[in-house]
Short mmCIF file of C-alpha atoms in Angstrom, two decimals:
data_model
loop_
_atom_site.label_atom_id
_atom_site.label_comp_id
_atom_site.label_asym_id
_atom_site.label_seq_id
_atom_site.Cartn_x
_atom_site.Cartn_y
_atom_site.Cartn_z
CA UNK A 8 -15.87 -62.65 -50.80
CA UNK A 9 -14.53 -66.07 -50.98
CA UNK A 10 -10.38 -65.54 -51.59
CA UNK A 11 -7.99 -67.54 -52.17
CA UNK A 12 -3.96 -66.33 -51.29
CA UNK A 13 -0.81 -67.87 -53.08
CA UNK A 14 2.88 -66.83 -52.14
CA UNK A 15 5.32 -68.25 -53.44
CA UNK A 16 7.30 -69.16 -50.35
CA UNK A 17 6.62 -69.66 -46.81
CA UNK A 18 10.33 -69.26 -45.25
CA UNK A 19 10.40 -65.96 -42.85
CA UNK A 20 11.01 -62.95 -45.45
CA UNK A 21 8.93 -59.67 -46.17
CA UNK A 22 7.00 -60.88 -49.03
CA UNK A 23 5.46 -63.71 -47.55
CA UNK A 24 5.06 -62.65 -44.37
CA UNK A 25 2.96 -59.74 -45.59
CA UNK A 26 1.28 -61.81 -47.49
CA UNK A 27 0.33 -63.72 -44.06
CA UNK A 28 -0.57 -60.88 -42.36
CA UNK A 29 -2.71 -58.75 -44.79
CA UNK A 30 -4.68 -62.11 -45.47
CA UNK A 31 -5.55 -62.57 -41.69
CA UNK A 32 -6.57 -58.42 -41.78
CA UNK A 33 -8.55 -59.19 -45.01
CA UNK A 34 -10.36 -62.46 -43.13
CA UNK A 35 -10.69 -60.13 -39.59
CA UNK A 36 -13.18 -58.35 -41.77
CA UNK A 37 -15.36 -60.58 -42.52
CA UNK A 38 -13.91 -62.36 -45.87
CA UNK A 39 -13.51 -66.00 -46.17
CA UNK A 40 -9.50 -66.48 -47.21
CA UNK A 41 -7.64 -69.52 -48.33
CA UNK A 42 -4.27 -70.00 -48.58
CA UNK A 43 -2.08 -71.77 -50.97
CA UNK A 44 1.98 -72.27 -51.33
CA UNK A 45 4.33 -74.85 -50.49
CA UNK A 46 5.55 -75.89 -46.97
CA UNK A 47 7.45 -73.53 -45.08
CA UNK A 48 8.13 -72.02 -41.50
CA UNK A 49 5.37 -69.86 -41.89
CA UNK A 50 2.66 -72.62 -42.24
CA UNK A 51 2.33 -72.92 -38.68
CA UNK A 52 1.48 -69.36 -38.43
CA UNK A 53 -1.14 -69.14 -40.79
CA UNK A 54 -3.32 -71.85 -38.86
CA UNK A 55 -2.12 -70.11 -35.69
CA UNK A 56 -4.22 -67.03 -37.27
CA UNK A 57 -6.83 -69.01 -38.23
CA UNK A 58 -6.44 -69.57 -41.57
CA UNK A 59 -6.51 -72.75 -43.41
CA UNK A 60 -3.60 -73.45 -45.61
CA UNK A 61 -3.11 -75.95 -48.62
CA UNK A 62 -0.08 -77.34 -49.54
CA UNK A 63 0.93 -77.12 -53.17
CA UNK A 64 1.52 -80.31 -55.14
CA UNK A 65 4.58 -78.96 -56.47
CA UNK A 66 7.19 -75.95 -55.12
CA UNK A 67 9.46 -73.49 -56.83
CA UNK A 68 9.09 -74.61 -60.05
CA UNK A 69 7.09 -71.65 -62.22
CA UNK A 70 4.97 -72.34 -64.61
CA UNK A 71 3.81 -75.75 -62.97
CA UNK A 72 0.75 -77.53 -64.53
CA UNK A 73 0.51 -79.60 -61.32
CA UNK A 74 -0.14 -76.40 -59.09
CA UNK A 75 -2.01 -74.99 -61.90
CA UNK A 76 -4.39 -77.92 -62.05
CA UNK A 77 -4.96 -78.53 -58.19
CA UNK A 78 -5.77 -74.52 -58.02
CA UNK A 79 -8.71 -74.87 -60.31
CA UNK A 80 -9.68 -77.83 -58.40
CA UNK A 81 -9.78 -75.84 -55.39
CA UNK A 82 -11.45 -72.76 -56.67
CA UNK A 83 -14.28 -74.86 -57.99
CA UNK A 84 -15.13 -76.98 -55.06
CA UNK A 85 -14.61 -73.85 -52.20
CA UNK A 86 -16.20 -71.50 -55.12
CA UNK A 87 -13.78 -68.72 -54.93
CA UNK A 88 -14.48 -65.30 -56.46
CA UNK A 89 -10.85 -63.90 -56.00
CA UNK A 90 -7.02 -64.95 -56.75
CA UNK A 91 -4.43 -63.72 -55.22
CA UNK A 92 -0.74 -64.43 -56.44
CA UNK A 93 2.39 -62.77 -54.79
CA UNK A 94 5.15 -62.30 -57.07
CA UNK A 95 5.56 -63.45 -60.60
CA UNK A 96 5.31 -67.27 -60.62
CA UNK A 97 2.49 -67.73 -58.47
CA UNK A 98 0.54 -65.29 -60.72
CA UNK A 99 1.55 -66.71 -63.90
CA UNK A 100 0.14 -70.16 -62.42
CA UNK A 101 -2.67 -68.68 -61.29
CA UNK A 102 -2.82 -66.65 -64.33
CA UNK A 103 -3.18 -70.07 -66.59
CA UNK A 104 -4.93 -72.18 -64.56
CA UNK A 105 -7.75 -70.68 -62.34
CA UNK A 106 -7.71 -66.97 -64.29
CA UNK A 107 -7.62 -68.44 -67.75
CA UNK A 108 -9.89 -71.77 -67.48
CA UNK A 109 -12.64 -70.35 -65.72
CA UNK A 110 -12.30 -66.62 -66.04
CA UNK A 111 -11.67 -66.13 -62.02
CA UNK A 112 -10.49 -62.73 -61.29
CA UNK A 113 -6.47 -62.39 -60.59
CA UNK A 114 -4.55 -59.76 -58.55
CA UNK A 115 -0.84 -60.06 -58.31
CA UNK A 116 1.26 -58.43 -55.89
CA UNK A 117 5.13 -57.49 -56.40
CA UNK A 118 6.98 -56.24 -53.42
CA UNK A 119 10.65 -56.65 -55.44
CA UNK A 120 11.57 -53.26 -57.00
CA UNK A 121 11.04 -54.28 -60.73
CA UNK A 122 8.18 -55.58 -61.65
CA UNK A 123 8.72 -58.76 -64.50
CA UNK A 124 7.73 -58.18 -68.05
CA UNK A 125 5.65 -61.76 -67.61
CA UNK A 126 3.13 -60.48 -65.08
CA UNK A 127 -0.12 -60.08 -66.39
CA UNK A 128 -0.97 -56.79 -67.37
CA UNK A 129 -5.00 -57.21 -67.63
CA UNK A 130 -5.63 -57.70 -63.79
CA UNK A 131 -5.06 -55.57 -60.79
CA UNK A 132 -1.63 -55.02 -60.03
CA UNK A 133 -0.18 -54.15 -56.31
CA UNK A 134 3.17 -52.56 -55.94
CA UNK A 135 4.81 -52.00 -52.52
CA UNK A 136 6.61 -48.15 -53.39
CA UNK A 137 5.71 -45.18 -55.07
CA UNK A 138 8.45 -44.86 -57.56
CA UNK A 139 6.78 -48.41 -58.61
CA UNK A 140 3.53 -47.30 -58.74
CA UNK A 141 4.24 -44.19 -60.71
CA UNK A 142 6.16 -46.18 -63.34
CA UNK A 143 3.52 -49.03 -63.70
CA UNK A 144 0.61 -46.79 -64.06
CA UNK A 145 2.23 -45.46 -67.11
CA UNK A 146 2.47 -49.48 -68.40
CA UNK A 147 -1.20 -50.80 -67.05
CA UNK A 148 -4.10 -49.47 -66.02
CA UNK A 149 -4.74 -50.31 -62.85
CA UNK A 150 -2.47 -50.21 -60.33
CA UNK A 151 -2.73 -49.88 -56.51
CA UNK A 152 -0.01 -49.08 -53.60
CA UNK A 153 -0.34 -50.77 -50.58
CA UNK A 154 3.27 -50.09 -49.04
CA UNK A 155 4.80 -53.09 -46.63
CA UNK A 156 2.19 -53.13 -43.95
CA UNK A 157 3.67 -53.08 -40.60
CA UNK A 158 1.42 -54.32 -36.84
CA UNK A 159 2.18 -51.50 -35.22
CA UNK A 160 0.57 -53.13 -31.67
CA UNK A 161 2.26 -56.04 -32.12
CA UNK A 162 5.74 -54.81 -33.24
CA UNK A 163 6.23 -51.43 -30.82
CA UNK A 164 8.82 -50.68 -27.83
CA UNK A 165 8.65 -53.25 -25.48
CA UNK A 166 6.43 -55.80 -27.08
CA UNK A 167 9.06 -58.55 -26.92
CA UNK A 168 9.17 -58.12 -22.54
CA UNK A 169 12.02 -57.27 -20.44
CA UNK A 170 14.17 -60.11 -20.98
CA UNK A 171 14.58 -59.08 -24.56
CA UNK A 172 18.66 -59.26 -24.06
CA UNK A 173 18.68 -62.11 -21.80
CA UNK A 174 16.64 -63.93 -24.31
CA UNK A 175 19.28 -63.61 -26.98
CA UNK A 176 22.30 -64.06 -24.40
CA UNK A 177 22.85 -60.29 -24.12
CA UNK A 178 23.84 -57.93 -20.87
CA UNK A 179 21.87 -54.79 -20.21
CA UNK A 180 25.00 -52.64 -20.68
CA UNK A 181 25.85 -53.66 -24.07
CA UNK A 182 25.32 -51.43 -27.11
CA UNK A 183 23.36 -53.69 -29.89
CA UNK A 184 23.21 -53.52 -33.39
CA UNK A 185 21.10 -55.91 -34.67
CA UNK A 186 19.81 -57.15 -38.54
CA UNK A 187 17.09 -59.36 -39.13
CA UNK A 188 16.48 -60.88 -42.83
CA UNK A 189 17.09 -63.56 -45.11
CA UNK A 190 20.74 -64.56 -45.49
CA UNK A 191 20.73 -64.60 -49.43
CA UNK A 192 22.63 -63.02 -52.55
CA UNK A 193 19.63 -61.86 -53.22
CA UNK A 194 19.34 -57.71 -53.28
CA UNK A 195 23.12 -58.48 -51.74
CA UNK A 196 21.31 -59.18 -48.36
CA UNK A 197 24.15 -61.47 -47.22
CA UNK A 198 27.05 -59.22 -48.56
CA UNK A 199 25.48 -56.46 -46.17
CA UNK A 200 25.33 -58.55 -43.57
CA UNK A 201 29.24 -59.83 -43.93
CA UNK A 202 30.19 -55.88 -44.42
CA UNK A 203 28.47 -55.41 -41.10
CA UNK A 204 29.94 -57.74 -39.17
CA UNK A 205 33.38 -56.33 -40.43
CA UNK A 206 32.78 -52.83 -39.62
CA UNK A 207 31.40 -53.75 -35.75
CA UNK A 208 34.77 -55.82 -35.36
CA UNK A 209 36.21 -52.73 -35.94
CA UNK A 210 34.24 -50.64 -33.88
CA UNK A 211 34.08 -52.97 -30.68
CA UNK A 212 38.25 -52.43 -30.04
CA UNK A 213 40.46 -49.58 -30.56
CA UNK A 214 39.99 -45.48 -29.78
CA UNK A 215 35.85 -45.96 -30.45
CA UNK A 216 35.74 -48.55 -28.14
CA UNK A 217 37.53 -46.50 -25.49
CA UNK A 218 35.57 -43.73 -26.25
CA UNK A 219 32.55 -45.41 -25.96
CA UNK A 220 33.24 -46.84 -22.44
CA UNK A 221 34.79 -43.54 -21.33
CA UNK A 222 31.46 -42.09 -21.57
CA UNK A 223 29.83 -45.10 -20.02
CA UNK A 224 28.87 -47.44 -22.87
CA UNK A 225 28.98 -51.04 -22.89
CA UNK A 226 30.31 -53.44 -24.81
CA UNK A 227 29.67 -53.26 -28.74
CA UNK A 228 27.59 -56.37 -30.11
CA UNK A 229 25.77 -56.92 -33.46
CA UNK A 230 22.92 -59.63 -33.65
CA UNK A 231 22.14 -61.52 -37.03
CA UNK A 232 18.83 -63.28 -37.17
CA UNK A 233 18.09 -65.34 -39.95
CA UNK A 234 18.60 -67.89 -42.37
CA UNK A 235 19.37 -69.03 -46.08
CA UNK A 236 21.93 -70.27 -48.63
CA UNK A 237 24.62 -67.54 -47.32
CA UNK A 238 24.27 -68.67 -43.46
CA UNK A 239 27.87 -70.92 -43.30
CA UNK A 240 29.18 -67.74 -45.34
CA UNK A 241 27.95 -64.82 -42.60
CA UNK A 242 28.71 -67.61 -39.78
CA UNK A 243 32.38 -68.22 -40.88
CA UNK A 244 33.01 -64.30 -41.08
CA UNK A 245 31.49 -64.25 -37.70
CA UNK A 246 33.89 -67.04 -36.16
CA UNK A 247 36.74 -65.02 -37.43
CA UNK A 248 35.95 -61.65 -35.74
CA UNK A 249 35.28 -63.36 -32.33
CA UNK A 250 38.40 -65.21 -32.54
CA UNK A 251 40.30 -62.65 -33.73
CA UNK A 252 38.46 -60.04 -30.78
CA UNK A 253 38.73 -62.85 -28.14
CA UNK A 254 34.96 -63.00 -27.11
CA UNK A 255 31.65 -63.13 -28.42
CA UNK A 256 31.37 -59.38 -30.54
CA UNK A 257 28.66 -61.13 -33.34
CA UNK A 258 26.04 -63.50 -32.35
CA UNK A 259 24.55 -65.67 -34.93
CA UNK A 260 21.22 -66.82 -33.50
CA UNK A 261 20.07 -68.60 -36.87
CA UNK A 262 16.38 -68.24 -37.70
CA UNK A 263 13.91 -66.99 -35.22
CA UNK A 264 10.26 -67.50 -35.86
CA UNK A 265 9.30 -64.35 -33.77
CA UNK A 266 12.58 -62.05 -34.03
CA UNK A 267 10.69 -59.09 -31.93
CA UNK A 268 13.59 -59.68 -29.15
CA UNK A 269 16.27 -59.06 -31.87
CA UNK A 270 14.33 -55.80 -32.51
CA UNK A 271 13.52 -54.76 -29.33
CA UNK A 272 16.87 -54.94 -27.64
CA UNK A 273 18.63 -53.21 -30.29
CA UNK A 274 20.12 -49.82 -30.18
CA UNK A 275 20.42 -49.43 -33.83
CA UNK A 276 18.51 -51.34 -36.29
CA UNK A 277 20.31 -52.54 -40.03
CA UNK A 278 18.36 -53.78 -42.66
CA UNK A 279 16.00 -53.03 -45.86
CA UNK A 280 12.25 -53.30 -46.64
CA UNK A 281 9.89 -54.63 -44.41
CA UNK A 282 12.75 -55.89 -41.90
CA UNK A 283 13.59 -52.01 -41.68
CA UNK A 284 10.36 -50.84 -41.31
CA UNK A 285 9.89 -53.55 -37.84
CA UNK A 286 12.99 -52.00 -36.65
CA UNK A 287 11.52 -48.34 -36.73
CA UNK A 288 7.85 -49.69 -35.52
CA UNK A 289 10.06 -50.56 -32.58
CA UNK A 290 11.47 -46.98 -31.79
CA UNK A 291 15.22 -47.71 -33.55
CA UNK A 292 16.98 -45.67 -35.46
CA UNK A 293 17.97 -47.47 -38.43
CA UNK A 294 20.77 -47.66 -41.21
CA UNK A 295 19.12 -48.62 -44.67
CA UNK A 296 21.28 -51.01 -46.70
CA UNK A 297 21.42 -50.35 -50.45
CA UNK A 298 22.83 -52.25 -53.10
CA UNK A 299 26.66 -52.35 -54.33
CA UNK A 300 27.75 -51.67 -50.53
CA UNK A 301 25.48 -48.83 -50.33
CA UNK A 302 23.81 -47.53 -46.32
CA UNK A 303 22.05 -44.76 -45.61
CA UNK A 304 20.80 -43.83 -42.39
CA UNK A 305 17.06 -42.50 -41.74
CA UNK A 306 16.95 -38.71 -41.52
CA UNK A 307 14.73 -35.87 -41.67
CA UNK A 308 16.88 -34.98 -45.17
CA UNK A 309 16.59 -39.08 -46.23
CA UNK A 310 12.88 -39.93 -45.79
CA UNK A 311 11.52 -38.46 -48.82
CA UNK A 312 14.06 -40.50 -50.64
CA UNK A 313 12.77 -43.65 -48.86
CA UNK A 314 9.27 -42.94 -49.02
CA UNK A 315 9.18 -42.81 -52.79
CA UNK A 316 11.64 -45.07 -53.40
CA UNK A 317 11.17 -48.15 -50.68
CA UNK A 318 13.42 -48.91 -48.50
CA UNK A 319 16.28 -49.77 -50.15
CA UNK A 320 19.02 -47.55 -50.88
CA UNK A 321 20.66 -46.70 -54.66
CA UNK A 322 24.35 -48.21 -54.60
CA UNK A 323 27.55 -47.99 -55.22
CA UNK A 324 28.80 -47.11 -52.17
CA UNK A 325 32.11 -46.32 -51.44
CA UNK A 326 32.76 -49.72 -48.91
CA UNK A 327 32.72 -46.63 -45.76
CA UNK A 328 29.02 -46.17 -46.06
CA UNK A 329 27.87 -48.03 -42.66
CA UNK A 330 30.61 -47.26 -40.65
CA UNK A 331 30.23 -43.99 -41.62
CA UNK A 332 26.52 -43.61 -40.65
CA UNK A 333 27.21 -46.16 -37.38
CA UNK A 334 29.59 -43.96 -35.85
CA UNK A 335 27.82 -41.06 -34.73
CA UNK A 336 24.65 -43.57 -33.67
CA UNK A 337 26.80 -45.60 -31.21
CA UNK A 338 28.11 -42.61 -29.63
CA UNK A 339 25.12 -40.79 -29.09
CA UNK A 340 22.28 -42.07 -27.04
CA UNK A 341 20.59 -38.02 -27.64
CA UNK A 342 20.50 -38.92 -31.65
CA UNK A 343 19.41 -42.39 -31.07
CA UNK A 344 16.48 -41.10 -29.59
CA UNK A 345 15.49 -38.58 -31.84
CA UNK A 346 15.95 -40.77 -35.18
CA UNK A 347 14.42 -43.66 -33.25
CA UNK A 348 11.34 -41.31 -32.70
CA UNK A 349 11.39 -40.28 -36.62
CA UNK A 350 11.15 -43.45 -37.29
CA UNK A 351 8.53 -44.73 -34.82
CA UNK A 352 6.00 -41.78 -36.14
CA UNK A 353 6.40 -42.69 -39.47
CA UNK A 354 5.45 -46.12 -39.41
CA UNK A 355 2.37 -45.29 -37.71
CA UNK A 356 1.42 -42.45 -40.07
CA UNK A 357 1.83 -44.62 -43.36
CA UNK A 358 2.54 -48.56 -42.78
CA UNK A 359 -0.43 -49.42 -40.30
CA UNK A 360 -1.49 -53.06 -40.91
CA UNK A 361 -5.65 -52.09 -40.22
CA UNK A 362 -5.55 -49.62 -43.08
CA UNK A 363 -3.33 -51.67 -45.70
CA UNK A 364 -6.19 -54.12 -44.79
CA UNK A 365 -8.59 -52.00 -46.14
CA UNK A 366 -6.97 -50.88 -49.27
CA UNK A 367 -6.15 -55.00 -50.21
CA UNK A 368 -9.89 -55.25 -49.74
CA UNK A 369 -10.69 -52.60 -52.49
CA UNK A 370 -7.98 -54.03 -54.58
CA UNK A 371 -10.47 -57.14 -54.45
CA UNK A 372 -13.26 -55.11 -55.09
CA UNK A 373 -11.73 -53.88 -58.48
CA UNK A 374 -10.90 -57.22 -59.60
CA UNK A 375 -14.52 -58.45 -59.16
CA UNK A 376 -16.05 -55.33 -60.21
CA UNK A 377 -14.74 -54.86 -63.52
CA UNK A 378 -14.05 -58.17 -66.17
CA UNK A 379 -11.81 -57.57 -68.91
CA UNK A 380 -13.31 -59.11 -72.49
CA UNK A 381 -12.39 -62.42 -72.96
CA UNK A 382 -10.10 -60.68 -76.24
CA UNK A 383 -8.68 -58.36 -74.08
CA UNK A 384 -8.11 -61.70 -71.31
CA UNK A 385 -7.05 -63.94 -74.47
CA UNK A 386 -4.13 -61.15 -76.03
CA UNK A 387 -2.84 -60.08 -72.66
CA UNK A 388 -1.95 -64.02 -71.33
CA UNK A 389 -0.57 -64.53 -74.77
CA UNK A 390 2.16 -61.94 -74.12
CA UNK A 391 2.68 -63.45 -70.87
CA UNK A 392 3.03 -66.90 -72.42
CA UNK A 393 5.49 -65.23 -74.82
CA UNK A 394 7.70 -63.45 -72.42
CA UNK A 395 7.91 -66.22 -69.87
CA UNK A 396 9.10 -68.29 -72.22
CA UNK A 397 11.91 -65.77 -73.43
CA UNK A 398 12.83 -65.59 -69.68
CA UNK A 399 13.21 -69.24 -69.31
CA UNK A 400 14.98 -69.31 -72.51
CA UNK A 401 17.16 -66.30 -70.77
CA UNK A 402 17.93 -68.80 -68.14
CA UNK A 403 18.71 -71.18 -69.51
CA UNK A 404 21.68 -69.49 -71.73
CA UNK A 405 23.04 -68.36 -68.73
CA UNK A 406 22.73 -71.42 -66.91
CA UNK A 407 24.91 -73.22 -70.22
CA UNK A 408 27.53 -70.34 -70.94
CA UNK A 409 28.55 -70.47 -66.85
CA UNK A 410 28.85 -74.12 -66.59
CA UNK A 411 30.89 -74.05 -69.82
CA UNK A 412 33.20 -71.85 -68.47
CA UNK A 413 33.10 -73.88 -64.93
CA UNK A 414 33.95 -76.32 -66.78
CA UNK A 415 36.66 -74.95 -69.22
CA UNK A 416 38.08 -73.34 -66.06
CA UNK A 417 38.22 -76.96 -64.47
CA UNK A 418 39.87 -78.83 -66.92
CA UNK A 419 42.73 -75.73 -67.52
CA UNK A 420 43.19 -76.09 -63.63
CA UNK A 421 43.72 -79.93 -64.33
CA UNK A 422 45.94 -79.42 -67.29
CA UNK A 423 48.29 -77.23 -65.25
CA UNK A 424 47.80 -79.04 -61.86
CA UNK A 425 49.95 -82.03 -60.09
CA UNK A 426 48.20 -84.16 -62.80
CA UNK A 427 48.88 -82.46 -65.81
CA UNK A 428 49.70 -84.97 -68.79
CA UNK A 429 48.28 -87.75 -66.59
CA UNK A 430 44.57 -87.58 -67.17
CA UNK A 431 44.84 -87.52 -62.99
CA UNK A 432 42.80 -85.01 -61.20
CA UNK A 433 44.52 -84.02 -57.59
CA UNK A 434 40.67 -83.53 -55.57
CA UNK A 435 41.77 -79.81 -54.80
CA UNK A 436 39.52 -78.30 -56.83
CA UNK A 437 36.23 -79.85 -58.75
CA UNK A 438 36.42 -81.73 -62.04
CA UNK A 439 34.23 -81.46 -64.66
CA UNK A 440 31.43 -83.51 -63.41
CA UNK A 441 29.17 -81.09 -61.28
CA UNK A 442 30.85 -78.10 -62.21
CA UNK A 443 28.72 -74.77 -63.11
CA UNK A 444 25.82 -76.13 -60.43
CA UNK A 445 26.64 -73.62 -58.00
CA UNK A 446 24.55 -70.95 -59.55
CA UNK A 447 21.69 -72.72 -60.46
CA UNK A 448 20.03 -71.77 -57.40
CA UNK A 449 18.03 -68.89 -58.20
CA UNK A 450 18.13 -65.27 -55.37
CA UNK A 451 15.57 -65.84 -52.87
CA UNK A 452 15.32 -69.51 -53.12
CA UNK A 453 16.51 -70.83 -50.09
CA UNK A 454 18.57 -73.22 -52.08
CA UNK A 455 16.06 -75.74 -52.52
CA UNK A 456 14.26 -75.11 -55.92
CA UNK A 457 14.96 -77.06 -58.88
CA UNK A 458 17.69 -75.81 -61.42
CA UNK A 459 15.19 -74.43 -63.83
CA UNK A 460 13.18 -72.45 -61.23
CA UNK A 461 13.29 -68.85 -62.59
CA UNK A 462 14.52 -66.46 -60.08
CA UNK A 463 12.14 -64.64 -58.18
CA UNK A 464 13.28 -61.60 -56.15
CA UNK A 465 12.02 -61.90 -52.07
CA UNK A 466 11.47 -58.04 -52.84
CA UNK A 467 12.94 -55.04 -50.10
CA UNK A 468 11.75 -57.77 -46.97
#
């Protein structure tokens, strides 16, 4: 089969990143596989695997006409008998251009943990847990699981070498905590983060420290690998707990395009999703971050939980949640082992790269094997016109009732500030030009798509 692969972005997250990997597992077995998206640090590994990539005409704006257009273009001339769109807007592009125009099959992939009311409901759908897949096949008809695929050769203990610490300006005798992921609001990935370097600036002074090195430990450091609209945010809160500990207790490396080292020389492991998963392919034990200030560590009595739900766990929490599950992990190199071990087996029972492979190439199978009627084809992208454009309408209410109040919150300031009465305005907080731009920038954007880019969720990554 000739397929062609469209994510939506190519910075270093789950989504995408699975996206890169199962297509190179789908090509390994014989397939021919394009890809398509806009520019991104991952580009670089795609032709590194082989793969040819082409650059979309226009990024992070869903639907776009341009993308749609050059995507029929390309599926004509390389004559490709499969589409493949991960997440919402690249399937609703693919959806109208390619799917509708010349009746190509489409399979869309979701790996957030809701699936949009706008993805097509005709064409093969892939959801990345359990708890999805049960509540989509009551929706659609056909639905597969392929859970976040994991290289378990590539990502296992000791794959990043011995100078795993050294490489990230670590000692041998520290104790490492370490989180890998995108520094966004999105999922509260970057509030996790921020709560995490709070709760090790506890932990690296006081009684637990003393306790620690009384029983041989070294000093406590967490690692934070990654990048996004947050990163000043999560680097500021990590200026202030060094300075306030006197030395180095959180390094911020930024992004790294192979992060194995900031796996591998961890003791403990934070994170969600697929970032998670890497951390327990690697013989960690891990803490699972959850929404609302919500962490759960993985147990023998927590993965059934996380199995069926994903890897992500339900919130509130009650702001002691990681410290709470830290704790015992720092201070015991016995439990570390054993949950690191949990963790390790389970990954290779259900998360193996080779056999998610396989089941993507079945999901292709289905899509070419059976053709909805060009009714059933016509209705179904009708309702998807329909709700997209109630979502953009959505956004777009939002987008005006929070800059009115920006703004309305602006010019009270102004009316009650040095200025008042003067028509003045002192510079210490903004005006009303500009105001209410702040949120424009949708979760999981990286901060660079356009204002009316409709959010799209990176997913448990």
């Amino acid at each position: 089969m000739r397929i062609l692969v469209y994510p939506g972005v190519m910075e270093v997250g789950g989504s995408q990143l699975n996206a890169v990997q199962l297509a190179h597992e789908v090509a390994r077995a014989g397939h021919d596989v394009l890809m398509f998206g806009p520019d991104g640090d991952l580009v670089p590994l795609v032709g590194a695997l082989g793969l040819e990539y082409v650059r979309a005409p226009q990024e992070g704006r869903w639907p776009s006409p341009r993308n749609m257009a050059a995507l029929r273009r390309l599926v004509v001339d390389r004559g490709v008998d499969v589409v493949h769109g991960y997440e919402w807007g690249p399937s609703v592009d693919l959806a109208f251009g390619p799917h509708r125009r010349l009746g190509t099959p489409l399979v869309t992939t979701v790996l957030s943990m809701d699936v949009p009311d706008h993805v097509p409901t005709h064409e093969p759908l892939v959801v990345g847990t359990r708890r999805l897949h049960e509540q989509q096949r009551v929706l659609r008809d056909r639905v597969h699981l392929i859970e976040p695929p994991i290289d378990t050769e590539r990502d296992a203990p000791g794959a990043a070498g011995p100078d795993a610490r050294a490489l990230l300006g670590l000692r041998p005798d520290d104790l490492v905590v370490s989180v890998v992921g995108r520094l966004s609001t999105d999922l509260g990935k970057a509030d996790g983060v921020a709560a995490a370097i709070d709760v090790v600036g506890r932990l690296a002074s006081g009684p637990a420290a003393r306790a620690r090195a009384a029983a041989g430990a070294g000093p406590l450091r967490l690692v934070v690998v990654g990048t996004g609209p947050e990163q000043a945010r999560v680097a500021a809160r990590a200026d202030a707990v060094n300075a306030a500990a006197g030395e180095q207790v959180v390094v911020v490396t930024g992004q790294l395009l192979d992060p194995r080292a900031a796996y591998d020389a961890a003791d403990v492991v934070l994170g969600m999703g697929s970032s998670v998963l890497r951390g327990m392919a690697f013989g960690k034990p891990v803490v699972v971050q959850g929404d609302r200030g919500a962490w759960r560590a993985l147990t023998g009595d927590t993965l059934g939980g996380f199995l069926h739900g994903g890897w992500l766990c339900e919130g509130p929490g009650d702001g002691a949640d990681l410290e709470r599950e830290l704790v015992p992990l720092l201070a015991d190199p016995v439990l570390r082992a054993q949950r690191g071990a949990l963790g390790r087996g389970v990954v290779l029972d259900a998360y193996g790269l080779v056999a998610a492979g396989r089941r993507q190439e079945a999901v292709y199978a289905d899509a070419v094997a059976v053709r909805p009627s060009e009714a059933v084809r016509r209705e179904a992208l009708l309702r998807c016109a329909v709700d997209v454009v109630k979502f953009k309408a959505s956004l777009a209410r939002q987008r005006a009732v929070a800059g009115a109040q920006a703004w309305a919150g602006a010019r009270a300031g102004s009316a009650t500030g040095p200025g008042a009465g003067t028509g003045a305005h002192d510079g210490s907080g903004p005006g009303p030009r500009g105001t209410g731009r702040s949120g424009d920038r949708p979760a999981g954007s990286g901060g660079a798509r356009p204002a009316d880019a409709a959010p799209q969720r990176e997913g448990a990554r």
